[in-house]
Amino acid sequence: MASVPLLIRIENATWRDLGELRNLESECFGQDAWPLLDLISVLTLPGIIRMKAVTAEGLMAGFIAGECHAGEKIGWITTIGVLRAYRSQRVGTRLLEECEQRMKLPRVRLCVRRDNLPALKLYDEAGYQRVNIWRAYYQDGQDAIVLEKVFRIEH
Ligand SMILES: CC(C)(COP(=O)(O)OP(=O)(O)OC[C@H]1O[C@@H](n2cnc3c(N)ncnc32)[C@H](O)[C@@H]1OP(=O)(O)O)[C@@H](O)C(=O)NCCC(=O)NCCS
């Protein structure tokens, strides 16, 4: 039987999403989850693109944030997460594409744990390439791999 396509819309997130974002962060990142203050900041500070993937029932299935460093012409994806129940259905890919589009910068970067294979696969398929390694960046000593995607034209 063919699977039913997931009905997801991508919307701007606001401070009203704090509760759902806390749950999502905790499920997605465990010991690396951002503290409450960082979550409030990502939902409120200027210069940040923040978007959520919303199910037909109005629930947050995924979240992404991007910081625009317009002076350096670089955007940084600072977080992306999708609840387990909605993974491998292109929700992460859609969030990433929307955020890239919205940043309108010629280069977009992000960092990822060296052992995060699903995320590395997602970024590889999205066209990101390794530009740096930050040794022992994460709390448990794991390295971060810095990836970059270059856009030929300002989009
Ligand atoms: C990484 C993450 C955001 C991917 O979200 P997603 O909605 O599942 O991603 P997509 O469905 O768009 O997947 C894109 C591609 O990534 C790969 N991928 C996704 N999940 C995968 C898995 N569990 N194992 C291997 N590859 C996987 C696949 O190649 C997939 O393409 P395909 O579905 O055509 O095969 C999600 O796994 C997540 O939230 N993980 C925990 C938080 C996290 O690690 N965030 C990234 C921090 S840098």
mmCIF file of C-alpha atoms and ligand atoms in Angstrom:
data_model
loop_
_atom_site.group_PDB
_atom_site.id
_atom_site.type_symbol
_atom_site.label_atom_id
_atom_site.label_comp_id
_atom_site.label_asym_id
_atom_site.label_seq_id
_atom_site.Cartn_x
_atom_site.Cartn_y
_atom_site.Cartn_z
ATOM 1 C CA MET A 1 0.000 0.000 0.000
ATOM 2 C CA ALA A 2 1.387 3.425 -0.916
ATOM 3 C CA SER A 3 2.227 5.632 2.071
ATOM 4 C CA VAL A 4 0.143 8.751 2.614
ATOM 5 C CA PRO A 5 2.196 11.917 2.038
ATOM 6 C CA LEU A 6 2.774 13.887 5.209
ATOM 7 C CA LEU A 7 0.840 17.165 5.268
ATOM 8 C CA ILE A 8 3.284 19.670 6.668
ATOM 9 C CA ARG A 9 3.411 23.415 6.299
ATOM 10 C CA ILE A 10 6.386 25.617 7.086
ATOM 11 C CA GLU A 11 5.645 28.748 9.119
ATOM 12 C CA ASN A 12 7.501 31.425 11.036
ATOM 13 C CA ALA A 13 7.954 30.527 14.690
ATOM 14 C CA THR A 14 7.343 32.989 17.547
ATOM 15 C CA TRP A 15 7.759 33.100 21.338
ATOM 16 C CA ARG A 16 4.402 31.351 21.571
ATOM 17 C CA ASP A 17 6.164 28.201 20.360
ATOM 18 C CA LEU A 18 8.469 28.045 23.382
ATOM 19 C CA GLY A 19 6.715 25.097 25.044
ATOM 20 C CA GLU A 20 6.710 22.899 21.947
ATOM 21 C CA LEU A 21 10.263 23.939 21.085
ATOM 22 C CA ARG A 22 11.470 22.837 24.530
ATOM 23 C CA ASN A 23 9.972 19.398 23.991
ATOM 24 C CA LEU A 24 11.434 19.148 20.510
ATOM 25 C CA GLU A 25 14.905 20.217 21.680
ATOM 26 C CA SER A 26 14.884 17.715 24.471
ATOM 27 C CA GLU A 27 13.813 14.844 22.202
ATOM 28 C CA CYS A 28 16.212 15.802 19.397
ATOM 29 C CA PHE A 29 19.353 16.760 21.316
ATOM 30 C CA GLY A 30 19.258 15.142 24.776
ATOM 31 C CA GLN A 31 22.354 16.261 26.724
ATOM 32 C CA ASP A 32 23.227 18.827 24.009
ATOM 33 C CA ALA A 33 19.789 20.524 24.207
ATOM 34 C CA TRP A 34 19.919 24.292 24.541
ATOM 35 C CA PRO A 35 19.041 25.777 27.938
ATOM 36 C CA LEU A 36 15.770 27.681 28.295
ATOM 37 C CA LEU A 37 17.433 31.082 27.907
ATOM 38 C CA ASP A 38 18.885 30.117 24.517
ATOM 39 C CA LEU A 39 15.478 28.892 23.365
ATOM 40 C CA ILE A 40 13.866 32.185 24.390
ATOM 41 C CA SER A 41 16.646 34.024 22.543
ATOM 42 C CA VAL A 42 16.283 32.032 19.347
ATOM 43 C CA LEU A 43 12.556 32.791 19.317
ATOM 44 C CA THR A 44 12.865 36.508 20.016
ATOM 45 C CA LEU A 45 16.206 38.110 19.065
ATOM 46 C CA PRO A 46 16.443 40.158 15.859
ATOM 47 C CA GLY A 47 18.498 38.922 12.906
ATOM 48 C CA ILE A 48 17.365 35.316 13.320
ATOM 49 C CA ILE A 49 15.216 33.349 10.922
ATOM 50 C CA ARG A 50 13.091 30.885 12.843
ATOM 51 C CA MET A 51 10.700 28.483 11.228
ATOM 52 C CA LYS A 52 8.644 25.518 12.290
ATOM 53 C CA ALA A 53 7.172 22.576 10.448
ATOM 54 C CA VAL A 54 3.525 22.253 11.450
ATOM 55 C CA THR A 55 1.339 19.155 11.080
ATOM 56 C CA ALA A 56 -2.251 19.191 9.830
ATOM 57 C CA GLU A 57 -3.250 19.027 13.520
ATOM 58 C CA GLY A 58 -1.264 22.197 14.256
ATOM 59 C CA LEU A 59 1.600 20.503 16.128
ATOM 60 C CA MET A 60 5.256 21.452 15.775
ATOM 61 C CA ALA A 61 7.014 18.558 14.014
ATOM 62 C CA GLY A 62 10.285 20.355 13.333
ATOM 63 C CA PHE A 63 12.176 23.573 13.871
ATOM 64 C CA ILE A 64 15.078 25.432 12.272
ATOM 65 C CA ALA A 65 16.894 28.652 13.055
ATOM 66 C CA GLY A 66 19.402 30.589 10.990
ATOM 67 C CA GLU A 67 21.545 33.596 11.889
ATOM 68 C CA CYS A 68 22.335 36.088 9.165
ATOM 69 C CA HIS A 69 25.846 37.516 9.364
ATOM 70 C CA ALA A 70 25.173 39.874 6.500
ATOM 71 C CA GLY A 71 28.501 41.726 6.852
ATOM 72 C CA GLU A 72 30.438 38.491 6.287
ATOM 73 C CA LYS A 73 27.836 37.328 3.742
ATOM 74 C CA ILE A 74 27.435 34.084 5.666
ATOM 75 C CA GLY A 75 24.350 32.538 7.178
ATOM 76 C CA TRP A 76 24.665 30.010 10.018
ATOM 77 C CA ILE A 77 22.066 27.339 10.621
ATOM 78 C CA THR A 78 22.181 27.230 14.407
ATOM 79 C CA THR A 79 19.695 24.441 15.023
ATOM 80 C CA ILE A 80 17.505 22.013 13.109
ATOM 81 C CA GLY A 81 15.447 19.214 14.579
ATOM 82 C CA VAL A 82 12.525 17.009 13.609
ATOM 83 C CA LEU A 83 10.515 14.911 16.069
ATOM 84 C CA ARG A 84 11.227 11.174 15.666
ATOM 85 C CA ALA A 85 7.671 10.422 14.525
ATOM 86 C CA TYR A 86 8.091 12.693 11.492
ATOM 87 C CA ARG A 87 11.662 11.852 10.402
ATOM 88 C CA SER A 88 12.736 10.495 7.001
ATOM 89 C CA GLN A 89 9.774 12.223 5.352
ATOM 90 C CA ARG A 90 11.734 15.225 4.006
ATOM 91 C CA VAL A 91 10.636 17.571 6.793
ATOM 92 C CA GLY A 92 14.270 18.392 7.636
ATOM 93 C CA THR A 93 15.070 18.960 3.970
ATOM 94 C CA ARG A 94 12.126 21.336 3.570
ATOM 95 C CA LEU A 95 13.054 23.308 6.679
ATOM 96 C CA LEU A 96 16.638 23.606 5.462
ATOM 97 C CA GLU A 97 15.613 24.750 1.978
ATOM 98 C CA GLU A 98 13.187 27.358 3.348
ATOM 99 C CA CYS A 99 15.778 28.727 5.741
ATOM 100 C CA GLU A 100 18.449 28.917 3.009
ATOM 101 C CA GLN A 101 16.025 30.805 0.777
ATOM 102 C CA ARG A 102 15.059 33.224 3.493
ATOM 103 C CA MET A 103 18.652 34.021 4.447
ATOM 104 C CA LYS A 104 19.439 35.229 0.906
ATOM 105 C CA LEU A 105 23.195 34.911 1.473
ATOM 106 C CA PRO A 106 25.839 33.446 -0.855
ATOM 107 C CA ARG A 107 27.181 31.015 1.754
ATOM 108 C CA VAL A 108 25.409 29.058 4.455
ATOM 109 C CA ARG A 109 27.276 27.135 7.167
ATOM 110 C CA LEU A 110 26.429 24.804 10.007
ATOM 111 C CA CYS A 111 28.187 22.437 12.354
ATOM 112 C CA VAL A 112 27.299 18.858 13.147
ATOM 113 C CA ARG A 113 28.587 16.086 15.409
ATOM 114 C CA ARG A 114 30.998 13.812 13.600
ATOM 115 C CA ASP A 115 28.864 10.791 14.606
ATOM 116 C CA ASN A 116 25.485 12.243 13.544
ATOM 117 C CA LEU A 117 25.040 10.146 10.423
ATOM 118 C CA PRO A 118 21.395 11.063 9.610
ATOM 119 C CA ALA A 119 22.235 14.766 9.749
ATOM 120 C CA LEU A 120 25.460 14.314 7.739
ATOM 121 C CA LYS A 121 23.479 12.439 5.084
ATOM 122 C CA LEU A 122 20.831 15.166 4.992
ATOM 123 C CA TYR A 123 23.453 17.894 4.552
ATOM 124 C CA ASP A 124 25.398 15.895 1.977
ATOM 125 C CA GLU A 125 22.254 15.438 -0.096
ATOM 126 C CA ALA A 126 21.465 19.134 0.301
ATOM 127 C CA GLY A 127 24.868 20.071 -1.187
ATOM 128 C CA TYR A 128 26.939 20.952 1.898
ATOM 129 C CA GLN A 129 30.696 20.339 1.938
ATOM 130 C CA ARG A 130 33.181 20.047 4.788
ATOM 131 C CA VAL A 131 35.227 23.217 5.417
ATOM 132 C CA ASN A 132 36.543 22.755 8.970
ATOM 133 C CA ILE A 133 36.652 20.564 12.069
ATOM 134 C CA TRP A 134 36.257 21.934 15.601
ATOM 135 C CA ARG A 135 37.941 19.414 17.890
ATOM 136 C CA ALA A 136 36.101 18.344 21.074
ATOM 137 C CA TYR A 137 33.383 20.932 20.483
ATOM 138 C CA TYR A 138 30.560 19.018 22.162
ATOM 139 C CA GLN A 139 30.142 18.304 25.882
ATOM 140 C CA ASP A 140 31.134 14.649 25.531
ATOM 141 C CA GLY A 141 34.309 15.532 23.604
ATOM 142 C CA GLN A 142 32.929 14.734 20.156
ATOM 143 C CA ASP A 143 34.262 16.832 17.254
ATOM 144 C CA ALA A 144 32.072 19.171 15.236
ATOM 145 C CA ILE A 145 32.324 19.132 11.473
ATOM 146 C CA VAL A 146 31.713 22.517 9.863
ATOM 147 C CA LEU A 147 29.887 22.317 6.555
ATOM 148 C CA GLU A 148 29.209 24.977 3.974
ATOM 149 C CA LYS A 149 26.939 25.382 0.988
ATOM 150 C CA VAL A 150 27.749 27.956 -1.659
ATOM 151 C CA PHE A 151 25.030 29.595 -3.700
ATOM 152 C CA ARG A 152 26.095 30.764 -7.148
ATOM 153 C CA ILE A 153 23.783 33.746 -7.166
ATOM 154 C CA GLU A 154 22.343 35.783 -4.338
ATOM 155 C CA HIS A 155 19.000 34.117 -3.809
HETATM 156 C C1 LIG B 1 18.792 15.356 11.097
HETATM 157 C C2 LIG B 1 17.273 15.486 11.051
HETATM 158 C C3 LIG B 1 16.893 16.948 11.241
HETATM 159 C C4 LIG B 1 16.789 15.006 9.673
HETATM 160 O O1 LIG B 1 15.398 15.291 9.581
HETATM 161 P P1 LIG B 1 14.470 14.454 8.591
HETATM 162 O O2 LIG B 1 13.190 15.163 8.499
HETATM 163 O O3 LIG B 1 14.459 13.032 9.003
HETATM 164 O O4 LIG B 1 15.292 14.604 7.255
HETATM 165 P P2 LIG B 1 14.793 14.205 5.783
HETATM 166 O O5 LIG B 1 13.624 13.292 5.850
HETATM 167 O O6 LIG B 1 14.658 15.467 5.040
HETATM 168 O O7 LIG B 1 16.019 13.379 5.291
HETATM 169 C C5 LIG B 1 16.893 13.829 4.333
HETATM 170 C C6 LIG B 1 17.875 12.725 4.051
HETATM 171 O O8 LIG B 1 18.687 12.502 5.189
HETATM 172 C C7 LIG B 1 18.912 11.110 5.289
HETATM 173 N N1 LIG B 1 18.329 10.599 6.526
HETATM 174 C C8 LIG B 1 17.298 11.084 7.256
HETATM 175 N N2 LIG B 1 17.096 10.309 8.361
HETATM 176 C C9 LIG B 1 18.022 9.341 8.307
HETATM 177 C C10 LIG B 1 18.355 8.233 9.154
HETATM 178 N N3 LIG B 1 17.665 7.980 10.306
HETATM 179 N N4 LIG B 1 19.407 7.454 8.817
HETATM 180 C C11 LIG B 1 20.106 7.691 7.690
HETATM 181 N N5 LIG B 1 19.839 8.715 6.837
HETATM 182 C C12 LIG B 1 18.817 9.509 7.151
HETATM 183 C C13 LIG B 1 18.321 10.443 4.129
HETATM 184 O O9 LIG B 1 19.273 10.398 3.105
HETATM 185 C C14 LIG B 1 17.237 11.382 3.755
HETATM 186 O O10 LIG B 1 16.916 11.292 2.448
HETATM 187 P P3 LIG B 1 15.849 10.186 1.995
HETATM 188 O O11 LIG B 1 14.693 10.287 2.968
HETATM 189 O O12 LIG B 1 15.490 10.584 0.616
HETATM 190 O O13 LIG B 1 16.569 8.887 2.066
HETATM 191 C C15 LIG B 1 16.592 14.588 12.117
HETATM 192 O O14 LIG B 1 17.124 13.286 12.007
HETATM 193 C C16 LIG B 1 16.775 15.102 13.531
HETATM 194 O O15 LIG B 1 16.031 15.941 14.030
HETATM 195 N N6 LIG B 1 17.781 14.575 14.240
HETATM 196 C C17 LIG B 1 18.046 14.974 15.638
HETATM 197 C C18 LIG B 1 18.527 16.407 15.721
HETATM 198 C C19 LIG B 1 19.764 16.612 14.895
HETATM 199 O O16 LIG B 1 20.674 15.782 14.875
HETATM 200 N N7 LIG B 1 19.821 17.765 14.210
HETATM 201 C C20 LIG B 1 20.961 18.121 13.388
HETATM 202 C C21 LIG B 1 21.993 18.784 14.212
HETATM 203 S S1 LIG B 1 23.366 19.299 13.234
#
